[in-house]
PDB file of C-alpha atoms in Angstrom:
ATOM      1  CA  UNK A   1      -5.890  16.006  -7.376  1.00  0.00           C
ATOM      2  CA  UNK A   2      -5.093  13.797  -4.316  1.00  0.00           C
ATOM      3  CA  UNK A   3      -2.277  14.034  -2.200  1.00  0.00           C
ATOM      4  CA  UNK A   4      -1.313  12.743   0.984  1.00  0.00           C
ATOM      5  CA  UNK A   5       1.941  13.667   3.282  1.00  0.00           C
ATOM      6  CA  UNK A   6       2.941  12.375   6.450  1.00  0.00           C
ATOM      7  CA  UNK A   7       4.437  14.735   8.327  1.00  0.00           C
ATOM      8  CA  UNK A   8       7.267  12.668  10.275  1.00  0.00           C
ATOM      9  CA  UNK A   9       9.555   9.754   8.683  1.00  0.00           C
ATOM     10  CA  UNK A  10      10.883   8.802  11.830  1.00  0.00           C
ATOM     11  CA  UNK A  11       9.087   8.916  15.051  1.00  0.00           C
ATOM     12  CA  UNK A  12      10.302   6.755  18.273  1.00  0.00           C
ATOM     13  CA  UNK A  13       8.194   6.531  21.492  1.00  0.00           C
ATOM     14  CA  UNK A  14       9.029   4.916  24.504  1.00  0.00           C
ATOM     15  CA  UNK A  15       7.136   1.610  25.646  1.00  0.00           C
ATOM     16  CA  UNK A  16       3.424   2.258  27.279  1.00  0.00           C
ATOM     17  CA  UNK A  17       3.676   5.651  25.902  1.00  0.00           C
ATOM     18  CA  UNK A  18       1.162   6.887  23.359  1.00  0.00           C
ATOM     19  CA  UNK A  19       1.820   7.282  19.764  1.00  0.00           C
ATOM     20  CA  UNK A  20       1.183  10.012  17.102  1.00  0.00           C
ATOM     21  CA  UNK A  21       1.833   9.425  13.775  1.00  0.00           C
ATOM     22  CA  UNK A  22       0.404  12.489  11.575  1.00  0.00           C
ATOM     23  CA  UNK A  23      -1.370  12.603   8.032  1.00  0.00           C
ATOM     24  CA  UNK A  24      -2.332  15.534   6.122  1.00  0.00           C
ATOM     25  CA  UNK A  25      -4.492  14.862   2.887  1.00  0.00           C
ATOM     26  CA  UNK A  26      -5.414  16.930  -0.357  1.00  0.00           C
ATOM     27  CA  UNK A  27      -8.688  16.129  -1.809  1.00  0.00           C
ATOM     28  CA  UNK A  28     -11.374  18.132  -4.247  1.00  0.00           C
ATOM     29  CA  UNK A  29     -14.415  15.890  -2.598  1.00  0.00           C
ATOM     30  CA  UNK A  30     -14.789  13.987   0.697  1.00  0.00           C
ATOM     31  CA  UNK A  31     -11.763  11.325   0.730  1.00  0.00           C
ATOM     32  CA  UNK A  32     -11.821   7.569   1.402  1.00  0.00           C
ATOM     33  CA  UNK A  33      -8.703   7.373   3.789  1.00  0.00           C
ATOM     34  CA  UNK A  34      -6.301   4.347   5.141  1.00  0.00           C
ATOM     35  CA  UNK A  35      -4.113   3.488   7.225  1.00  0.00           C
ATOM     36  CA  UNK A  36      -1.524   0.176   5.850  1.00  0.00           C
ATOM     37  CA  UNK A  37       1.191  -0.929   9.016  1.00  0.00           C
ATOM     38  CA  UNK A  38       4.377  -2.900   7.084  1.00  0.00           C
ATOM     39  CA  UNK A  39       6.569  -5.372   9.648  1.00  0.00           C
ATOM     40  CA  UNK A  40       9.987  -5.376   8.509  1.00  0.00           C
ATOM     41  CA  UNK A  41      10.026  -7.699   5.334  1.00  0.00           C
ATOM     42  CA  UNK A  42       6.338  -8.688   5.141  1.00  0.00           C
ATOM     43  CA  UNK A  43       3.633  -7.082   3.194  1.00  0.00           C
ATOM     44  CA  UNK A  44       1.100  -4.194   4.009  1.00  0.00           C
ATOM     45  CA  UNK A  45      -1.736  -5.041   6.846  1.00  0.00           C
ATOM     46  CA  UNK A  46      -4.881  -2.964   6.907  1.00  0.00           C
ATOM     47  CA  UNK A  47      -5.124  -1.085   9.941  1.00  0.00           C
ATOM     48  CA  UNK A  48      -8.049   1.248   9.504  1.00  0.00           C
ATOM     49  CA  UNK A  49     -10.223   3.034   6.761  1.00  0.00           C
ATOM     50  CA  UNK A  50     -12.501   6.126   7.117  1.00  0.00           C
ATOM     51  CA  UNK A  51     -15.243   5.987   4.355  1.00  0.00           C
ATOM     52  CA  UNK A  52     -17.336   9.448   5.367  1.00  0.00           C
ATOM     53  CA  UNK A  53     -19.085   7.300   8.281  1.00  0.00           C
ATOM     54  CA  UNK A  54     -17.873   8.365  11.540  1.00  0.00           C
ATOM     55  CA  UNK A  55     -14.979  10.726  12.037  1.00  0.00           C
ATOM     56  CA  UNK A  56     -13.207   8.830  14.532  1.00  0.00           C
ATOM     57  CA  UNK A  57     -12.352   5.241  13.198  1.00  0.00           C
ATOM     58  CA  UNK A  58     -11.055   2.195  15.481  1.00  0.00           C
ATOM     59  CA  UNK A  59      -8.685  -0.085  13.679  1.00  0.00           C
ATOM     60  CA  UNK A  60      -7.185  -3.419  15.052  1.00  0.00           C
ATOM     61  CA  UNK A  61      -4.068  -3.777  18.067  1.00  0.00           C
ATOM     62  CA  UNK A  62      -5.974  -0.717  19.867  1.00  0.00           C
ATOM     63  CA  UNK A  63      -5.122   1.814  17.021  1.00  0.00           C
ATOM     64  CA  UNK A  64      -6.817   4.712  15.797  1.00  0.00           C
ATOM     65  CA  UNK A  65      -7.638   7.784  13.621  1.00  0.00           C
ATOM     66  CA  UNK A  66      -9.874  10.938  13.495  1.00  0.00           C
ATOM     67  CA  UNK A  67     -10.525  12.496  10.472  1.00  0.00           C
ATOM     68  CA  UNK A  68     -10.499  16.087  10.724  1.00  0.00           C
ATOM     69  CA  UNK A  69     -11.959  17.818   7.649  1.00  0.00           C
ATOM     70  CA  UNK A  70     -10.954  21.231   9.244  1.00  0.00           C
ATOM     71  CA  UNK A  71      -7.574  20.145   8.933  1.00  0.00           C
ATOM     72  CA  UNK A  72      -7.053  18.205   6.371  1.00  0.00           C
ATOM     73  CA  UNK A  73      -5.927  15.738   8.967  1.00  0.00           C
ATOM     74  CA  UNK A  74      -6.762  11.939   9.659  1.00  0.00           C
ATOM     75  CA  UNK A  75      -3.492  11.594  11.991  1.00  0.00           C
ATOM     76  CA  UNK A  76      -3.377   7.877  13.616  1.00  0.00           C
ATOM     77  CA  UNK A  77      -2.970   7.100  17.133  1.00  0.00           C
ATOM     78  CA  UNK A  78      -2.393   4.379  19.967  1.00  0.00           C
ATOM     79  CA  UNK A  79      -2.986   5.661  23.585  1.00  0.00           C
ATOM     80  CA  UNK A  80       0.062   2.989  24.615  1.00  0.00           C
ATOM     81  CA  UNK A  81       2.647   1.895  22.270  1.00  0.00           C
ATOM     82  CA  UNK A  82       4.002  -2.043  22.568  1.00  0.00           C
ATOM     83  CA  UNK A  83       7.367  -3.199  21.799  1.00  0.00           C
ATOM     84  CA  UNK A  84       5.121  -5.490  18.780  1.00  0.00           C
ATOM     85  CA  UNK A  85       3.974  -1.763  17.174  1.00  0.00           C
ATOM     86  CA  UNK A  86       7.594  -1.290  15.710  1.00  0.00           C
ATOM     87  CA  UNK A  87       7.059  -1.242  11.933  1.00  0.00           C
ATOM     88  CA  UNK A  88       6.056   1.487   9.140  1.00  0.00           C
ATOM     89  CA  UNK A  89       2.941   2.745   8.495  1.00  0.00           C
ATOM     90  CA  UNK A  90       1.549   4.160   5.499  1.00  0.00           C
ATOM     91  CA  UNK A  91      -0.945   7.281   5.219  1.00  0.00           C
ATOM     92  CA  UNK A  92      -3.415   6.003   1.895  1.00  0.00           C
ATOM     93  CA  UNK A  93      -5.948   8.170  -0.409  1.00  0.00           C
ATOM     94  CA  UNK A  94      -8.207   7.017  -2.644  1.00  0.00           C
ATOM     95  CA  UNK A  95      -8.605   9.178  -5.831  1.00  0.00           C
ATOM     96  CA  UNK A  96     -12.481   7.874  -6.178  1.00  0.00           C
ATOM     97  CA  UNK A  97     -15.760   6.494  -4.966  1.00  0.00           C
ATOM     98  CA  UNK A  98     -15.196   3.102  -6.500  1.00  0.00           C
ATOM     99  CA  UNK A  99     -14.115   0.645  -4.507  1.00  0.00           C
ATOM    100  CA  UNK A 100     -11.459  -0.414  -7.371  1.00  0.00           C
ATOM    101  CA  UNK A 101      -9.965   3.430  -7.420  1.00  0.00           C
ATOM    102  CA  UNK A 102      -6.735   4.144  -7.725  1.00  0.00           C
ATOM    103  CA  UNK A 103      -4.926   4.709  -3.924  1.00  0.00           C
ATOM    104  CA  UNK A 104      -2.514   7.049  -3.515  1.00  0.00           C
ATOM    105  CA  UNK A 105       0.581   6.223  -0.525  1.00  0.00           C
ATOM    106  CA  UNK A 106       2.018   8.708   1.538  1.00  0.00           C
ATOM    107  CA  UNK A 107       6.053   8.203   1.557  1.00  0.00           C
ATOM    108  CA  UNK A 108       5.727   6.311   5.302  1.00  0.00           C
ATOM    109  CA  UNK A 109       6.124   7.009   8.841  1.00  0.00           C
ATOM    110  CA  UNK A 110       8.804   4.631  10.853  1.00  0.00           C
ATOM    111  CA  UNK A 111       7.870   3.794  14.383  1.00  0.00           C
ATOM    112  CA  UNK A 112      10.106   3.003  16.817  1.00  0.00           C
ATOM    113  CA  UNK A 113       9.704   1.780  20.672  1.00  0.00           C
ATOM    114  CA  UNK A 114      12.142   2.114  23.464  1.00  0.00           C
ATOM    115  CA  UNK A 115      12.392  -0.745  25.837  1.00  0.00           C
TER     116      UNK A 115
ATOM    117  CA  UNK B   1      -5.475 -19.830   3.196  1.00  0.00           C
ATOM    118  CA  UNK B   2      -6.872 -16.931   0.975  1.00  0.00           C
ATOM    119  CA  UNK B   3      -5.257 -14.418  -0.010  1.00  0.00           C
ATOM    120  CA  UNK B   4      -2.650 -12.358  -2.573  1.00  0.00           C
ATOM    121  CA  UNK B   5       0.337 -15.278  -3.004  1.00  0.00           C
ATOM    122  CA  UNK B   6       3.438 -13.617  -5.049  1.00  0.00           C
ATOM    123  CA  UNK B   7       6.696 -15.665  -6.376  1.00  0.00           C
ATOM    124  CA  UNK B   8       9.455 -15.342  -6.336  1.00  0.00           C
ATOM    125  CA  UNK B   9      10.245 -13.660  -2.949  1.00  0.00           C
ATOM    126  CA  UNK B  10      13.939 -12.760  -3.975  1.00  0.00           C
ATOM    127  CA  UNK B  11      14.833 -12.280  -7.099  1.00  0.00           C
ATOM    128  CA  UNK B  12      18.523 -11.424  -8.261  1.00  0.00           C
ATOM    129  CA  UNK B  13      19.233 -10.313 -12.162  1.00  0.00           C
ATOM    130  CA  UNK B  14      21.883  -9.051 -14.172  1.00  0.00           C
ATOM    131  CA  UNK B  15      21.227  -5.715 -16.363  1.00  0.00           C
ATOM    132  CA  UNK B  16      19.361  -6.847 -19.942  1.00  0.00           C
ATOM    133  CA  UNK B  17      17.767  -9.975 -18.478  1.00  0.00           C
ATOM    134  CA  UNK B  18      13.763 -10.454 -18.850  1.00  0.00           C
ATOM    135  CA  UNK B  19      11.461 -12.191 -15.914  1.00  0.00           C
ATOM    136  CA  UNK B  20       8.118 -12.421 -14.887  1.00  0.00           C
ATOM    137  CA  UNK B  21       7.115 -11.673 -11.302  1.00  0.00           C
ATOM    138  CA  UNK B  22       3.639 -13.848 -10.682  1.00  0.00           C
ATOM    139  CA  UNK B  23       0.873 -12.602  -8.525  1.00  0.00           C
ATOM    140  CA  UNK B  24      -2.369 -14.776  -7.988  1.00  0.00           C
ATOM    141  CA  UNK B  25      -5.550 -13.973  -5.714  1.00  0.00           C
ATOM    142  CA  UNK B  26      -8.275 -16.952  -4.824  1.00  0.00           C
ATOM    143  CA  UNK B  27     -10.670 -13.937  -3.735  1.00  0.00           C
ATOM    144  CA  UNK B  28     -12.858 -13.283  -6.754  1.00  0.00           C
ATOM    145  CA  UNK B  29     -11.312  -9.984  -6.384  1.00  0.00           C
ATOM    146  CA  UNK B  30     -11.905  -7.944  -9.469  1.00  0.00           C
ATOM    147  CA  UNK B  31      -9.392  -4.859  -9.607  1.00  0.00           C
ATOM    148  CA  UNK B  32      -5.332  -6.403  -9.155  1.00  0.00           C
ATOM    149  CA  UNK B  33      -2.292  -3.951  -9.381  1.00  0.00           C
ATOM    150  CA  UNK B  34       1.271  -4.018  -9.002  1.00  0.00           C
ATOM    151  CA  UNK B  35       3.456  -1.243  -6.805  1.00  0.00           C
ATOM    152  CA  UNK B  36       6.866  -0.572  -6.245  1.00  0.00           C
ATOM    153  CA  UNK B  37       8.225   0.695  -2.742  1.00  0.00           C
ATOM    154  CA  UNK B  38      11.532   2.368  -2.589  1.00  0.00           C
ATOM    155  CA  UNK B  39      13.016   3.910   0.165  1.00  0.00           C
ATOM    156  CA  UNK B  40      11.170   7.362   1.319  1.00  0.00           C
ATOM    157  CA  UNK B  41       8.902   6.848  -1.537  1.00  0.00           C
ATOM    158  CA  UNK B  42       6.122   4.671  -0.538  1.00  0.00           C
ATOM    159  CA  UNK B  43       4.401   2.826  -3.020  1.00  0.00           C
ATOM    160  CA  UNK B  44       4.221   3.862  -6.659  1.00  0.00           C
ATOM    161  CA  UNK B  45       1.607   2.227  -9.251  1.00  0.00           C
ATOM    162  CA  UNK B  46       3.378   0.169 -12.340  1.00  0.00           C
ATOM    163  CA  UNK B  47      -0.121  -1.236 -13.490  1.00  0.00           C
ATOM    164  CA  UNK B  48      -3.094  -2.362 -12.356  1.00  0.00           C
ATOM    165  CA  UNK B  49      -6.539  -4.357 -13.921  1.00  0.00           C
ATOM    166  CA  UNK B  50      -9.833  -3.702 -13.442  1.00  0.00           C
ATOM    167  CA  UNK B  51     -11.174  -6.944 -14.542  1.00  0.00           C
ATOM    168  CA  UNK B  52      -9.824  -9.644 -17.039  1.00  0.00           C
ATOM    169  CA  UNK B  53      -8.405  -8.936 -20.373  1.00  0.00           C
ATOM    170  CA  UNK B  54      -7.862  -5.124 -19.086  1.00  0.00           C
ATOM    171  CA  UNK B  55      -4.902  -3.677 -17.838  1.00  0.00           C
ATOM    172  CA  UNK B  56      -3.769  -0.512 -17.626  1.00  0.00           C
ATOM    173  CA  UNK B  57      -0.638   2.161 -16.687  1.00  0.00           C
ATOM    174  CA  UNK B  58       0.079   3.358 -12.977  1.00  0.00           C
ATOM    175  CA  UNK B  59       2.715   6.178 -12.495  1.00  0.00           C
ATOM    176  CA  UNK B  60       5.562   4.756 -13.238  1.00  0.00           C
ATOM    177  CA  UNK B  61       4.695   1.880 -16.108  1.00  0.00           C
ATOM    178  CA  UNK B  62       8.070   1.966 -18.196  1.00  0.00           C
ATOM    179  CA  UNK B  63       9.865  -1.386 -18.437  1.00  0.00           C
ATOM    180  CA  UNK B  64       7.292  -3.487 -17.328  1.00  0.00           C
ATOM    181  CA  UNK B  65       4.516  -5.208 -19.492  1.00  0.00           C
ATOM    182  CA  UNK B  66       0.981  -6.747 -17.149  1.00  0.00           C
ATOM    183  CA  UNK B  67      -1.467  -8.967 -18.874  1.00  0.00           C
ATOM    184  CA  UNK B  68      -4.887 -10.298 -17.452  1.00  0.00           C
ATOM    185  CA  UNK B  69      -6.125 -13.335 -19.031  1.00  0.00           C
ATOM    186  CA  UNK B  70      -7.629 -14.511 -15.396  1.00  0.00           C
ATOM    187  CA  UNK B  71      -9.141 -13.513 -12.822  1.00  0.00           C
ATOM    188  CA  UNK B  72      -6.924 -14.868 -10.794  1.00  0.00           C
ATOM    189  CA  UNK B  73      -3.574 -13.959 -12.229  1.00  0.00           C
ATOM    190  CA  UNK B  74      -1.665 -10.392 -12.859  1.00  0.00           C
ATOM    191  CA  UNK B  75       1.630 -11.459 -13.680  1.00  0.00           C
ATOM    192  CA  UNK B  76       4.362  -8.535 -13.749  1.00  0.00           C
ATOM    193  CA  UNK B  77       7.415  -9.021 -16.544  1.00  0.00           C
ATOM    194  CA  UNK B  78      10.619  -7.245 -17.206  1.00  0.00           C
ATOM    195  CA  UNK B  79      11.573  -6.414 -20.348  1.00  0.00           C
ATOM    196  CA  UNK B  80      15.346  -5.896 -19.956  1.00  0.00           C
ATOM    197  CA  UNK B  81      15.948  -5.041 -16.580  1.00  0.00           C
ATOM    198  CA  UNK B  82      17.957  -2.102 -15.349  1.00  0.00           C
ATOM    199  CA  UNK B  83      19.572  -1.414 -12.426  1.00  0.00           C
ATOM    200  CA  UNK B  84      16.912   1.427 -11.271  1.00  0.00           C
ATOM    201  CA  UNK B  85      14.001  -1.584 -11.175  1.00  0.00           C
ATOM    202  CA  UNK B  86      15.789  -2.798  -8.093  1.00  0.00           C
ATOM    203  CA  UNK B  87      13.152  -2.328  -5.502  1.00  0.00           C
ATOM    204  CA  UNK B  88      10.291  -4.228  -3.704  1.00  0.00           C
ATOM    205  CA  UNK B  89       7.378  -5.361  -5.885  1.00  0.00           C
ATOM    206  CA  UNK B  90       4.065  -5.434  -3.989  1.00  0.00           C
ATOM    207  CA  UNK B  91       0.459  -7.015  -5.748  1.00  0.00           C
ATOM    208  CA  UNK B  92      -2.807  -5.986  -4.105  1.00  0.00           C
ATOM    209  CA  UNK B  93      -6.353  -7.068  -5.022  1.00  0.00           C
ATOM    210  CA  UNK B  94      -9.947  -5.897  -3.835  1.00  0.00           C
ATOM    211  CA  UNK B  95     -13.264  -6.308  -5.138  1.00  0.00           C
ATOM    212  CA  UNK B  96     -14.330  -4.219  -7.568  1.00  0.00           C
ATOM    213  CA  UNK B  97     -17.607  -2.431  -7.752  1.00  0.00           C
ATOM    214  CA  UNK B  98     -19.147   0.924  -6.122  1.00  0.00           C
ATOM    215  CA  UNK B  99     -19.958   2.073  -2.943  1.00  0.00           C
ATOM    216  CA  UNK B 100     -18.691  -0.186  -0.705  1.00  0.00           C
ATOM    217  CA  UNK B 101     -14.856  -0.162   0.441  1.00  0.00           C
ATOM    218  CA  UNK B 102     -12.965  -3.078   1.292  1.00  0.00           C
ATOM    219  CA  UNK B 103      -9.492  -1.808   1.269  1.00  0.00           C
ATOM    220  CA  UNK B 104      -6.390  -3.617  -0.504  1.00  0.00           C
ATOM    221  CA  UNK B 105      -5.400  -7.075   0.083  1.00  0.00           C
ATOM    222  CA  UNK B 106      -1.464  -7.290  -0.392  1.00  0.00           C
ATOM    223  CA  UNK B 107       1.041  -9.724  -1.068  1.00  0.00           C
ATOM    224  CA  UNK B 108       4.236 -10.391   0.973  1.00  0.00           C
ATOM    225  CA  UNK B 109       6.147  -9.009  -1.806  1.00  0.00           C
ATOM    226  CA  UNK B 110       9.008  -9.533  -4.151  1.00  0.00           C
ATOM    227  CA  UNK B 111      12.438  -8.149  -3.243  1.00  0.00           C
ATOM    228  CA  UNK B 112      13.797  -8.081  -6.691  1.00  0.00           C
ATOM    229  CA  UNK B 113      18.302  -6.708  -6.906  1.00  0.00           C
ATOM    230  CA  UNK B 114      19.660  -6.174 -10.590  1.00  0.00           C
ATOM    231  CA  UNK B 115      23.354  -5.881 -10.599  1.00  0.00           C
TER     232      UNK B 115
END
C-alpha cells in the first residue's frame, strides 16, 4: 500500500536562504509523486510531478525535487527562499498508473520566511 | 477562465441541517473527487467519479452522498450535518485515461463551520 510522510510540519528559513522540505514515500511499484503548495485560504497549486522520467524534476517559482529510489525520498527544494514562498506544501502519491488513480496526501509541511 | 469553480466559499450550519456543496469543471476532465483537509491531516477522500453516472467511496465517505449526472458537475451533500464535518471541502478534476499524468486541478475550496 502507499504511504507518504513528511518529515517536518513546521519548517522556517530565513529570506535568500535555501529551503528543504522532506518526503519519504511507501510504494510496492515505481510511484507517480507530487508536490501541491496551498497559500493561506486558496486552493492547492501544482508545483511539480515525477512520473519515472528523470529523477530530478523542476517545478515552477525555481522549486524542485529529486526522487531518490534508494531512499524512499523525493524531498523538495528551493536554492533561495522569497518572502512570496510562505504557504504549505503537500507531499502526494498516487496509488496507480492511471492518470485518474486515487492520490494519497501527506499531512503537510508549513513554510515559513524570516524577513 | 477554466478551471474547478466551487460554491459556496463559507458555509455556516447548525447540527441536523442538510446542504449541497457544488463543484463544476469546464475541462472535459473525466475523474472529479471531493477531499476534506483538517488540521495536521492533509487531505482525506469523501468520494470521487470516474466518469458520469459513477461515483464511488474515498476514506472517509460517511455523511455525505455524491452523484454524477454530468460531466461537468460533482455536487457534494450533507445529510444531517454534525459538528465533526466542520472542515475545508476541496474538489479536484483531471483527465482520465492511462499513461499520461496531468496532476489534479483544485478548487479554491469550501470552508464549511457547523455549530
Amino acid at each position: 500500500a502507499q504511504s507518504v510522510t513528511q518529515l517536518d510540519s513546521h519548517v522556517s528559513v530565513s529570506e535568500g536562504t535555501p529551503v528543504l522540505l522532506r518526503c519519504n514515500y511507501s510504494s510496492s511499484y515505481s510511484p507517480s509523486l507530487f508536490w501541491y503548495v496551498q497559500h493561506p485560504n486558496k486552493g492547492l497549486q501544482l508545483l511539480l510531478k515525477y512520473t519515472s522520467a528523470a529523477t530530478l524534476v523542476k517545478g515552477i517559482n525555481g522549486f524542485e525535487a529529486e526522487f531518490k529510489k534508494s531512499e524512499t525520498s523525493f524531498h523538495l527544494t528551493k536554492p533561495s527562499a522569497h518572502m512570496s514562498d510562505a504557504a504549505e506544501y503537500f507531499c502526494v502519491v498516487k496509488k496507480g498508473y492511471s492518470s485518474a488513480s486515487k492520490i494519497i496526501f501527506g499531512s503537510g509541511t508549513r513554510l515559513s520566511i524570516r524577513p | 477562465n477554466a478551471g474547478v469553480t466551487q460554491t459556496p466559499k463559507f458555509q455556516v450550519l447548525k447540527t441536523g441541517q442538510s446542504m449541497t456543496l457544488q463543484c463544476a469543471q469546464d475541462m472535459n476532465h473525466e475523474y472529479m473527487s471531493w477531499y476534506r483537509q483538517d488540521p495536521g491531516m492533509g487531505l482525506r477522500l469523501i468520494h470521487y467519479s470516474v466518469g458520469a453516472g459513477i461515483t464511488d467511496q474515498g476514506e472517509v465517505p460517511n455523511g455525505y452522498n455524491v452523484s454524477r449526472s454530468t460531466t461537468e458537475d460533482f455536487p457534494l451533500r450533507l445529510l444531517s450535518a454534525a459538528p465533526s464535518q466542520t472542515s475545508v471541502y476541496f474538489c479536484a478534476s483531471t483527465p482520465g485515461g492511462q499513461g499520461v499524468d496531468y496532476g489534479y486541478t483544485f478548487g479554491s475550496g469550501t470552508r464549511l463551520t457547523v455549530v
